[in-house]
Coordinates of N, CA and C in Angstrom, one line a residue:
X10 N -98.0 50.5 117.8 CA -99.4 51.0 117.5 C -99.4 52.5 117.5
X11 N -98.8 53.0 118.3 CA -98.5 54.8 118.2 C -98.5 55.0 117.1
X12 N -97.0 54.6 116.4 CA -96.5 54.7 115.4 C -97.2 54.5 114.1
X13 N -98.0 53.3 114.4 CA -99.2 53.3 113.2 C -100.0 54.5 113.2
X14 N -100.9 54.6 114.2 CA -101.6 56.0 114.4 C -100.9 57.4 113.8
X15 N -100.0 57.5 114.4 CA -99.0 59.0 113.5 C -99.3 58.6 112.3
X16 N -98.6 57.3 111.8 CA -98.6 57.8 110.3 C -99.9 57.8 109.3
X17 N -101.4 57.5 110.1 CA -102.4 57.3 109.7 C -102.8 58.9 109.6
X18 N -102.4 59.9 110.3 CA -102.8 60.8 110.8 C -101.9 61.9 109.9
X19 N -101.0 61.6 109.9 CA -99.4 62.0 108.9 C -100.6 62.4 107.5
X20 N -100.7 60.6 107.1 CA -101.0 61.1 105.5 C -102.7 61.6 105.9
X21 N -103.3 61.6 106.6 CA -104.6 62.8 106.4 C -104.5 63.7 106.7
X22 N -103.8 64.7 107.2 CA -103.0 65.5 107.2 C -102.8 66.0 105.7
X23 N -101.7 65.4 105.2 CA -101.1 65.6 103.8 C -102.5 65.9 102.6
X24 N -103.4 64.6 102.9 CA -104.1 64.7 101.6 C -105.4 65.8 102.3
X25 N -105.4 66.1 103.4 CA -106.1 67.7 103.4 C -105.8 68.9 103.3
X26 N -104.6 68.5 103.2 CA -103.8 70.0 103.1 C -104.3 70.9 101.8
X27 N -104.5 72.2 101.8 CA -105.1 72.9 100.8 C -104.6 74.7 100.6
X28 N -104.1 74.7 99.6 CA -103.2 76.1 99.6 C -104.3 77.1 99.7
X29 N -104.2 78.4 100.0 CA -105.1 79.0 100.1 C -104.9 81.1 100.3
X30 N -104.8 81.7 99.9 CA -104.4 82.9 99.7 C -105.5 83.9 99.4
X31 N -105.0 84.9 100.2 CA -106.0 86.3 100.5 C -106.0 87.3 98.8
X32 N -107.2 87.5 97.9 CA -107.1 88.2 96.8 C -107.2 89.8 97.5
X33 N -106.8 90.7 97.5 CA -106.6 92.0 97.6 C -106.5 92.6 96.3
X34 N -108.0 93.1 96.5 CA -108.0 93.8 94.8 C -108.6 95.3 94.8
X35 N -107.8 96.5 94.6 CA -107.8 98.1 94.2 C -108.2 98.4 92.6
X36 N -109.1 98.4 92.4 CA -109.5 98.9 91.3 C -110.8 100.1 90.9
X37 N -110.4 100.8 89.8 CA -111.3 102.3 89.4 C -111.5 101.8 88.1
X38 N -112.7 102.2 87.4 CA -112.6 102.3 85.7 C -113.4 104.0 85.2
X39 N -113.6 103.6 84.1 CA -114.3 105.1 83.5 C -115.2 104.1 82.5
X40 N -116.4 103.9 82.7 CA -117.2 104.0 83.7 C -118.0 103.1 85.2
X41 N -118.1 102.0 84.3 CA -118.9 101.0 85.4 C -118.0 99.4 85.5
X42 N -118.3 98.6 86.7 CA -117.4 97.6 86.1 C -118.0 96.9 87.3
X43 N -117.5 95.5 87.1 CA -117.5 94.2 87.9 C -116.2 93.4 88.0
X44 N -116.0 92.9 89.1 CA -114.9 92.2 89.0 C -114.9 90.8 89.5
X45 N -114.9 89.9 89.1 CA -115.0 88.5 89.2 C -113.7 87.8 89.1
X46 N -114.0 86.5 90.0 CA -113.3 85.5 89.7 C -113.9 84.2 89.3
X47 N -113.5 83.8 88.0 CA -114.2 82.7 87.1 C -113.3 81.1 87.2
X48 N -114.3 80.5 87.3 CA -113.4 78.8 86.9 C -113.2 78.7 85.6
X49 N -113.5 79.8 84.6 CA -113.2 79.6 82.9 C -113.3 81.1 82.5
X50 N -112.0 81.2 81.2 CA -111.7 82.8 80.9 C -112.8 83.3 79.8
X51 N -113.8 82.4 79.4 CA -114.2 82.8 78.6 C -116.1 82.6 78.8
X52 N -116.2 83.0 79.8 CA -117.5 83.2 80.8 C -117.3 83.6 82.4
X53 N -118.2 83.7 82.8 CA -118.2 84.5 83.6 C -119.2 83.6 84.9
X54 N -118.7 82.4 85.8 CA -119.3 81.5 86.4 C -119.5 81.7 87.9
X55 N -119.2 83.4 88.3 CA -119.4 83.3 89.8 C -119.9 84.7 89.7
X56 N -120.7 85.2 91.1 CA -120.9 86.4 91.8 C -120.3 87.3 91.4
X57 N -120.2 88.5 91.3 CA -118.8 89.6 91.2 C -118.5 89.9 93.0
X58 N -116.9 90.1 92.9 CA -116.4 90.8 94.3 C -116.4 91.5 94.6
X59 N -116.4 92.6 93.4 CA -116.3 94.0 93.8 C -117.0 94.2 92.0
X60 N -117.5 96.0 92.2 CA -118.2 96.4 91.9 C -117.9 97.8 92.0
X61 N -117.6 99.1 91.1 CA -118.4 100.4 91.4 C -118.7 101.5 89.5
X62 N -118.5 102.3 90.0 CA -119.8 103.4 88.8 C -118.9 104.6 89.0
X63 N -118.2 105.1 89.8 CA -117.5 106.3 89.8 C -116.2 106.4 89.3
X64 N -115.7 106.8 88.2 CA -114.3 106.8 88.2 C -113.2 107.4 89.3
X65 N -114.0 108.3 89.7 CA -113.4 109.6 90.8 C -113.1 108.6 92.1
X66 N -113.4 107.6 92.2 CA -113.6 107.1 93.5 C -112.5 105.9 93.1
X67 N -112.2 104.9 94.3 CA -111.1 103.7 94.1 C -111.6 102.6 95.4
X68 N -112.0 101.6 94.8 CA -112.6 100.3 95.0 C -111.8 99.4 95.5
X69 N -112.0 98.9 96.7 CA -111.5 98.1 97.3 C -111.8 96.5 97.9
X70 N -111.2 95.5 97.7 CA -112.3 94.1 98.8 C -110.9 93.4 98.8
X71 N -111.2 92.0 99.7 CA -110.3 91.5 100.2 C -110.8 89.8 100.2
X72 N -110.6 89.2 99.7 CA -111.2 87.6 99.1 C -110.7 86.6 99.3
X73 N -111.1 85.3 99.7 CA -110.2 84.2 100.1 C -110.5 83.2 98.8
X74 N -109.3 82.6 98.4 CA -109.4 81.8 97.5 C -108.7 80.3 97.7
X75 N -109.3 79.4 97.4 CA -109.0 78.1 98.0 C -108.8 77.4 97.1
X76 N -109.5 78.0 95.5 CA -109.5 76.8 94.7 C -108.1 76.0 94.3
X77 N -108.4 74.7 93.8 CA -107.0 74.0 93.3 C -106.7 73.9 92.2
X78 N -107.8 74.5 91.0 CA -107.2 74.6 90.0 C -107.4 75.6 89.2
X79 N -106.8 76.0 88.2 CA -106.6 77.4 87.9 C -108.0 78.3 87.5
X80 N -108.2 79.7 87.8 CA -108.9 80.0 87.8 C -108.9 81.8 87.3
X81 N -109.6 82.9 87.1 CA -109.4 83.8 86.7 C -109.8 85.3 86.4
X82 N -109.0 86.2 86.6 CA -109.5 87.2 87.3 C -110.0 87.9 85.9
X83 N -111.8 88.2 86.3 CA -112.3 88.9 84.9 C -112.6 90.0 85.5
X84 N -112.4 91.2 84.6 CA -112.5 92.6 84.8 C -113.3 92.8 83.7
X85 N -115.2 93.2 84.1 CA -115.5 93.7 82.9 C -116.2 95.5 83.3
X86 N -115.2 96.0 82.3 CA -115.5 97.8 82.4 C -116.4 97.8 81.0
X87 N -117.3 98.7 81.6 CA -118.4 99.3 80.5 C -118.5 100.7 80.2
X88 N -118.0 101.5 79.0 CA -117.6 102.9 79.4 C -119.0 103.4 78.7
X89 N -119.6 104.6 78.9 CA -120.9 105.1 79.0 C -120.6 106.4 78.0
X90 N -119.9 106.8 77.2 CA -119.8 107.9 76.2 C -118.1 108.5 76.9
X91 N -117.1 108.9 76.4 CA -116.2 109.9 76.4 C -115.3 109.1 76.8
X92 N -114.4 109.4 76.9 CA -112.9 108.4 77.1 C -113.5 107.2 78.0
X93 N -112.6 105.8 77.9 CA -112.9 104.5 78.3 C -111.7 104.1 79.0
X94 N -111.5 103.6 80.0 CA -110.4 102.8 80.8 C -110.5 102.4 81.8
X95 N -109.7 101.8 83.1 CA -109.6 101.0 83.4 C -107.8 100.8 84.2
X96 N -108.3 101.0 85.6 CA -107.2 101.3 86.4 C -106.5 100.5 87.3
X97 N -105.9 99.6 88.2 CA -106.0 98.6 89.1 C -104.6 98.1 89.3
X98 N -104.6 97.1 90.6 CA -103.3 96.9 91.1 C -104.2 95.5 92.2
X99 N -103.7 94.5 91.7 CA -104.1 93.1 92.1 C -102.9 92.3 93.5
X100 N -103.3 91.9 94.4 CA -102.3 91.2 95.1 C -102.4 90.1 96.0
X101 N -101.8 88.8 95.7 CA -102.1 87.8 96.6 C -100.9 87.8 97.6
X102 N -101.6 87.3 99.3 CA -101.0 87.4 99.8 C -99.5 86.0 99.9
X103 N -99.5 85.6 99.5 CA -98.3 84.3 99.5 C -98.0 83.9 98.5
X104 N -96.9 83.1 98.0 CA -96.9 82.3 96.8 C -97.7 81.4 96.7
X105 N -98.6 81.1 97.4 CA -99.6 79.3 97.1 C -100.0 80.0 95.4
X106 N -100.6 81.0 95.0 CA -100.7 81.4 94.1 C -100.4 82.7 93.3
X107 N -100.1 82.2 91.9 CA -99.5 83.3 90.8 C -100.4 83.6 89.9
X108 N -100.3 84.8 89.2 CA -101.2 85.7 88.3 C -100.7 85.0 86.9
X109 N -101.2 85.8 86.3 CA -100.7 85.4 84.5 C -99.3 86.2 84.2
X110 N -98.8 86.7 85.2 CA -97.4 87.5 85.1 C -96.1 86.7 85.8
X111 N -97.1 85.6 86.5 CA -95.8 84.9 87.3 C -95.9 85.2 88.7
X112 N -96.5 86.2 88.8 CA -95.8 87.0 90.2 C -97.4 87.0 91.4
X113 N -97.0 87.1 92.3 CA -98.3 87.7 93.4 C -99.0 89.0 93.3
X114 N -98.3 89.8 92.5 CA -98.5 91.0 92.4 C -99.3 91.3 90.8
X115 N -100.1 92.1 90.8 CA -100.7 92.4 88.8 C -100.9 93.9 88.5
X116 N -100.2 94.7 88.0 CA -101.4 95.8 87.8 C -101.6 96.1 86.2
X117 N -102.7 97.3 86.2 CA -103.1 97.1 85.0 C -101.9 97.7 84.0
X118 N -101.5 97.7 82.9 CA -100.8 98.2 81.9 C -99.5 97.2 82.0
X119 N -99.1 96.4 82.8 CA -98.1 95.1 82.9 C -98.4 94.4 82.2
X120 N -97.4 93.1 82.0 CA -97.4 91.8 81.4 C -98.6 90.8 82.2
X121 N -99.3 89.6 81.2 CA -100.0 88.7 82.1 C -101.7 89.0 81.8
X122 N -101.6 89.9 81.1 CA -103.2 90.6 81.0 C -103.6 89.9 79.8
X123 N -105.0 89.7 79.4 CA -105.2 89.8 78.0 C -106.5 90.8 77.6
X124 N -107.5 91.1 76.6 CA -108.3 91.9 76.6 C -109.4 92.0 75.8
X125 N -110.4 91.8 75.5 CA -111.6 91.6 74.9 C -112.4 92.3 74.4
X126 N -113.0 93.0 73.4 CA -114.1 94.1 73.5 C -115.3 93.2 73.1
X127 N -116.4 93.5 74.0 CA -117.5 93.6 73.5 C -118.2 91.9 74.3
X128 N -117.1 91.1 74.0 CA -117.2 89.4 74.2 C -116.0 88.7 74.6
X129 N -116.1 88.1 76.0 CA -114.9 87.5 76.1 C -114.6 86.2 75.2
X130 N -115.6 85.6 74.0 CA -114.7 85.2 73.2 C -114.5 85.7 71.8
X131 N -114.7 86.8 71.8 CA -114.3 87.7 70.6 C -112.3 87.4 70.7
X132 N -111.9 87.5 69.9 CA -110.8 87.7 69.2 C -109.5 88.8 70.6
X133 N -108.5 88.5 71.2 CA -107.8 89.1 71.9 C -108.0 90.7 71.0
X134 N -107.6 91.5 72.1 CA -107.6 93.1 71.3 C -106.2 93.4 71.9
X135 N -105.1 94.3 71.3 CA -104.3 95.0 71.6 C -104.7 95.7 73.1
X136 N -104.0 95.8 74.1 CA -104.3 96.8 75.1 C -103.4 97.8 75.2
X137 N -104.0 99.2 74.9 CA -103.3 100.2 74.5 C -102.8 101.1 76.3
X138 N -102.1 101.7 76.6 CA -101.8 102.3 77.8 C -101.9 103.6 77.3
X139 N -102.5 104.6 78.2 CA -103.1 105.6 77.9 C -102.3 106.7 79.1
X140 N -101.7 106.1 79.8 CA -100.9 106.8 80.8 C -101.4 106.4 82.5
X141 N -100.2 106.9 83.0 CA -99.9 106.4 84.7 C -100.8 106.6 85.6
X142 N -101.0 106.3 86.4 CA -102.2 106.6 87.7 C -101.6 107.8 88.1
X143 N -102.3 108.7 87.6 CA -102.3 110.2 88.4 C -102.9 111.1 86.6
X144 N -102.5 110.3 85.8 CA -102.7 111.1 84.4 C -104.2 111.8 84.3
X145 N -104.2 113.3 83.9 CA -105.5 114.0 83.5 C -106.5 113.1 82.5
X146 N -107.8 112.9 82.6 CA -108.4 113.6 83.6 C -109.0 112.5 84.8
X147 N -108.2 111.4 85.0 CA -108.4 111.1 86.3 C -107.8 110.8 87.5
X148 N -106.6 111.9 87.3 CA -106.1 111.7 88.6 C -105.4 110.7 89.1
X149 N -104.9 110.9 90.5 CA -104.0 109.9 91.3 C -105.2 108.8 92.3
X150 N -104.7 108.2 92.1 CA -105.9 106.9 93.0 C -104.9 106.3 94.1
X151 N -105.0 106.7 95.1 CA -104.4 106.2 96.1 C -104.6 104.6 96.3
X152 N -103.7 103.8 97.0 CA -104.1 102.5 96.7 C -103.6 101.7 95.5
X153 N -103.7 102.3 94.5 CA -103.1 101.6 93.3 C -101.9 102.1 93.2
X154 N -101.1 100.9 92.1 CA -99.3 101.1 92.5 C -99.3 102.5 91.5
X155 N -98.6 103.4 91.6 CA -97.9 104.4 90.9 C -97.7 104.5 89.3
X156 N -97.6 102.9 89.5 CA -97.0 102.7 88.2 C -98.0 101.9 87.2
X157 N -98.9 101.9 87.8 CA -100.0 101.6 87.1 C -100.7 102.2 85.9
X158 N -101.2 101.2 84.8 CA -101.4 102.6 83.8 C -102.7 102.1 83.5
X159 N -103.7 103.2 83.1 CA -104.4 103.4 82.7 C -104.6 102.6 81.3
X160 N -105.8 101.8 81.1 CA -106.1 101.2 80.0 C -106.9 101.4 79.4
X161 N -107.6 100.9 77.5 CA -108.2 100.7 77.1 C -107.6 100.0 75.8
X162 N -108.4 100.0 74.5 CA -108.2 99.5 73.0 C -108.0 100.0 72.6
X163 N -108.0 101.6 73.1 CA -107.0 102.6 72.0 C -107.3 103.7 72.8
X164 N -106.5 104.6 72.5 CA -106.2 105.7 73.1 C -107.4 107.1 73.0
X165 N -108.3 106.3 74.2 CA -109.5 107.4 74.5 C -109.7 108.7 74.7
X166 N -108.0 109.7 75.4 CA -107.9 110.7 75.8 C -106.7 111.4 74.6
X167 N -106.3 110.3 73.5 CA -105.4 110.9 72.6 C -105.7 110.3 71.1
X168 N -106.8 110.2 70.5 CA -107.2 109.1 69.5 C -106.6 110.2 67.9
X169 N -106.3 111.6 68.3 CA -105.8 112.0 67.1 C -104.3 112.5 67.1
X170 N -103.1 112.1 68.3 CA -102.5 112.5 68.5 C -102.3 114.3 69.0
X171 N -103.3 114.5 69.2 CA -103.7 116.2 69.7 C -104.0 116.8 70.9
X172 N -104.3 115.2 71.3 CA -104.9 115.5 72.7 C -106.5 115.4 72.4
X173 N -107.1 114.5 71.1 CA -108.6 114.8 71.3 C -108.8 113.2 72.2
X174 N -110.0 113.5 72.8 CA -110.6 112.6 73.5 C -111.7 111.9 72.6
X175 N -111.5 110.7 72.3 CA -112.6 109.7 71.9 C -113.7 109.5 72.9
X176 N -114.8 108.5 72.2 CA -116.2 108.2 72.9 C -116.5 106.9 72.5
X177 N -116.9 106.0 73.4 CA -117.2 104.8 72.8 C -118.4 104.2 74.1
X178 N -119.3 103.1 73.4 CA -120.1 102.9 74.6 C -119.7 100.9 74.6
X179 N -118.3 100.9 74.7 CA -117.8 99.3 74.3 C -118.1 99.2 75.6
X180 N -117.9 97.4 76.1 CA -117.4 96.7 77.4 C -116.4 96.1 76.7
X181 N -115.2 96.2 77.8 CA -113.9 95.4 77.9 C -113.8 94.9 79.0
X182 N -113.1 93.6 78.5 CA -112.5 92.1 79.5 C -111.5 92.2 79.7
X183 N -110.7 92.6 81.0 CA -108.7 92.2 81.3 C -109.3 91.0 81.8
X184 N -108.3 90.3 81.4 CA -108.8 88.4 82.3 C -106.8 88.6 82.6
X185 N -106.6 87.7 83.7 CA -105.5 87.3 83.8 C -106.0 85.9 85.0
X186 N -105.2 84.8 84.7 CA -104.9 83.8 85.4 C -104.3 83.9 86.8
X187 N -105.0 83.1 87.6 CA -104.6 82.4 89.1 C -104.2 81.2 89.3
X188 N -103.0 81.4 88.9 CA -102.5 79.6 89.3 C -102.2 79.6 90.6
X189 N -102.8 78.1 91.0 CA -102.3 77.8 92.5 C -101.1 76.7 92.0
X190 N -100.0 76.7 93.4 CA -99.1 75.6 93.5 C -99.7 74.7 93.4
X191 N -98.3 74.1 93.1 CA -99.1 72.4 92.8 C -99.3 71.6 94.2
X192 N -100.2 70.9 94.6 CA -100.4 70.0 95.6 C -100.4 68.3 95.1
X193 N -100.1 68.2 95.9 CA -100.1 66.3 95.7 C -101.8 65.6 95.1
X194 N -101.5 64.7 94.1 CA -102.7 64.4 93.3 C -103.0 63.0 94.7
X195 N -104.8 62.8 95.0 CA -104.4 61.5 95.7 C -103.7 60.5 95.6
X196 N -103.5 59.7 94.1 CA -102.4 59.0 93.8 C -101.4 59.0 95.3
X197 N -100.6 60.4 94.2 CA -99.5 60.7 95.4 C -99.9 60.1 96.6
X198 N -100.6 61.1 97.3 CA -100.7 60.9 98.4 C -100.8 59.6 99.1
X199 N -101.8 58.6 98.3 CA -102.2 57.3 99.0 C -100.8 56.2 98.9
X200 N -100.1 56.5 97.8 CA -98.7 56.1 97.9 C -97.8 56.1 99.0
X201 N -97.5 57.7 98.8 CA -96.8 58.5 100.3 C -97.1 58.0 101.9
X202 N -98.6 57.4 101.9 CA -99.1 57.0 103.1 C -98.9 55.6 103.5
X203 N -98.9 54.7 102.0 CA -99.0 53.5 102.5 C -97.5 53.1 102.6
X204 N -96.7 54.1 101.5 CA -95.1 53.4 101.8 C -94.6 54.1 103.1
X205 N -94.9 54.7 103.8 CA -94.9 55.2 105.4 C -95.6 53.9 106.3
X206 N -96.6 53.5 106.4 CA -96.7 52.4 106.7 C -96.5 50.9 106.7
X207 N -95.8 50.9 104.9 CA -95.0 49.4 105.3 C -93.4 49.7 105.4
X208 N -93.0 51.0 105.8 CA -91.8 51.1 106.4 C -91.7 50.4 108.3
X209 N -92.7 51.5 108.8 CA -93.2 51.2 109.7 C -93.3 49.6 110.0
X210 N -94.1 49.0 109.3 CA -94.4 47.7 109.3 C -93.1 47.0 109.4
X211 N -92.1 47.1 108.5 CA -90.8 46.2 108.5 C -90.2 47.3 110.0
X212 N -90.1 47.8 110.1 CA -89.5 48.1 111.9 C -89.5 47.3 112.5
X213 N -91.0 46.9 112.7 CA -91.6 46.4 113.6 C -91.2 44.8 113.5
X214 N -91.4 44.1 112.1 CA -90.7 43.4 112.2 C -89.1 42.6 112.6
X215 N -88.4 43.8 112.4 CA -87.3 43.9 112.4 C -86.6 43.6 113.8
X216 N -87.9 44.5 114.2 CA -87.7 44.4 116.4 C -87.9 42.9 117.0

């Protein structure tokens, strides 16, 4: 009877088990922005997490995410007149979950990103890099990886090769995906449980 009990307890156990990982997210834009995590890439279905208005400044929060199926990180910057972009460095704490790069790690101007103007279902846009976290005129952002680069849809601080600076009053979407590992579907599970118990069962017979 023990042994029945453990294994009753085994598989509830198993089928509550639930992966679960800390979002750590550093991000700046030029000018305003929200940063969400959506259950779909092509709306926008929760609260934002973070939020700020100053380029000069570097934005920080810390988020727990539980969900089980994929889900996605939407960045929407809104630039207000004069050069446009968009700065950041993404990181989960464990493998339970991976970005649209594969990795725990995201930052902006990497692989895994995609980008929108105007409408997250408008047509993907090229995402142009405009240069590294420290580049004129906004500086080094402590917090963000080094190697992070500065974004937009075209080159806001170099749009004639001269060094002129563009002006636009767009919003842009970086979306990139959060996959969680895989967990056992109940199927599985109620399988896993019962063939644990008529293992058990023939033991007992056995004795």
């Amino acid at each position: 009877m023990k042994k029945l009990t453990s294994a009753l307890i085994l598989a509830g156990s198993i089928s509550g088990a639930q992966a679960s990982t800390l979002l750590t997210s550093v991000f700046t834009a030029d000018n305003t922005f929200e940063a969400y995590v959506s259950s779909s890439a092509t709306s926008i279905s929760s609260p934002a997490i973070l939020s700020g208005n100053d380029w000069g400044s570097t934005y920080s929060s810390v988020d727990n995410l539980t969900t089980t199926s994929v889900s996605y990180l939407i960045l929407k910057v809104t630039n207000q007149g004069g050069p446009g972009a968009a700065l950041g460095t993404f990181t989960l704490s464990n493998n339970d979950y991976l970005f649209g790069n594969g990795a725990n790690t995201i930052s902006t101007g990497g692989t895994g990103w995609s980008m929108y103007v105007d409408s997250l279902v408008n047509p993907a846009s090229p995402i142009v890099a405009e240069g590294a976290n420290g580049i004129s005129p906004w500086g080094f952002h402590s917090g963000i990886d080094s190697s992070a680069q500065w974004v937009w849809y075209y080159n806001s601080i170099n749009t004639n090769g001269a060094g002129a600076w563009g002006s636009d009053n767009s919003t842009v979407y970086l979306v990139t995906s959060i996959t969680p590992a895989a967990v056992p579907v109940p199927g599985a599970i109620w399988f896993m449980g019962t063939g644990l118990l008529g293992f058990l069962g023939l033991k007992r017979k056995q004795a």
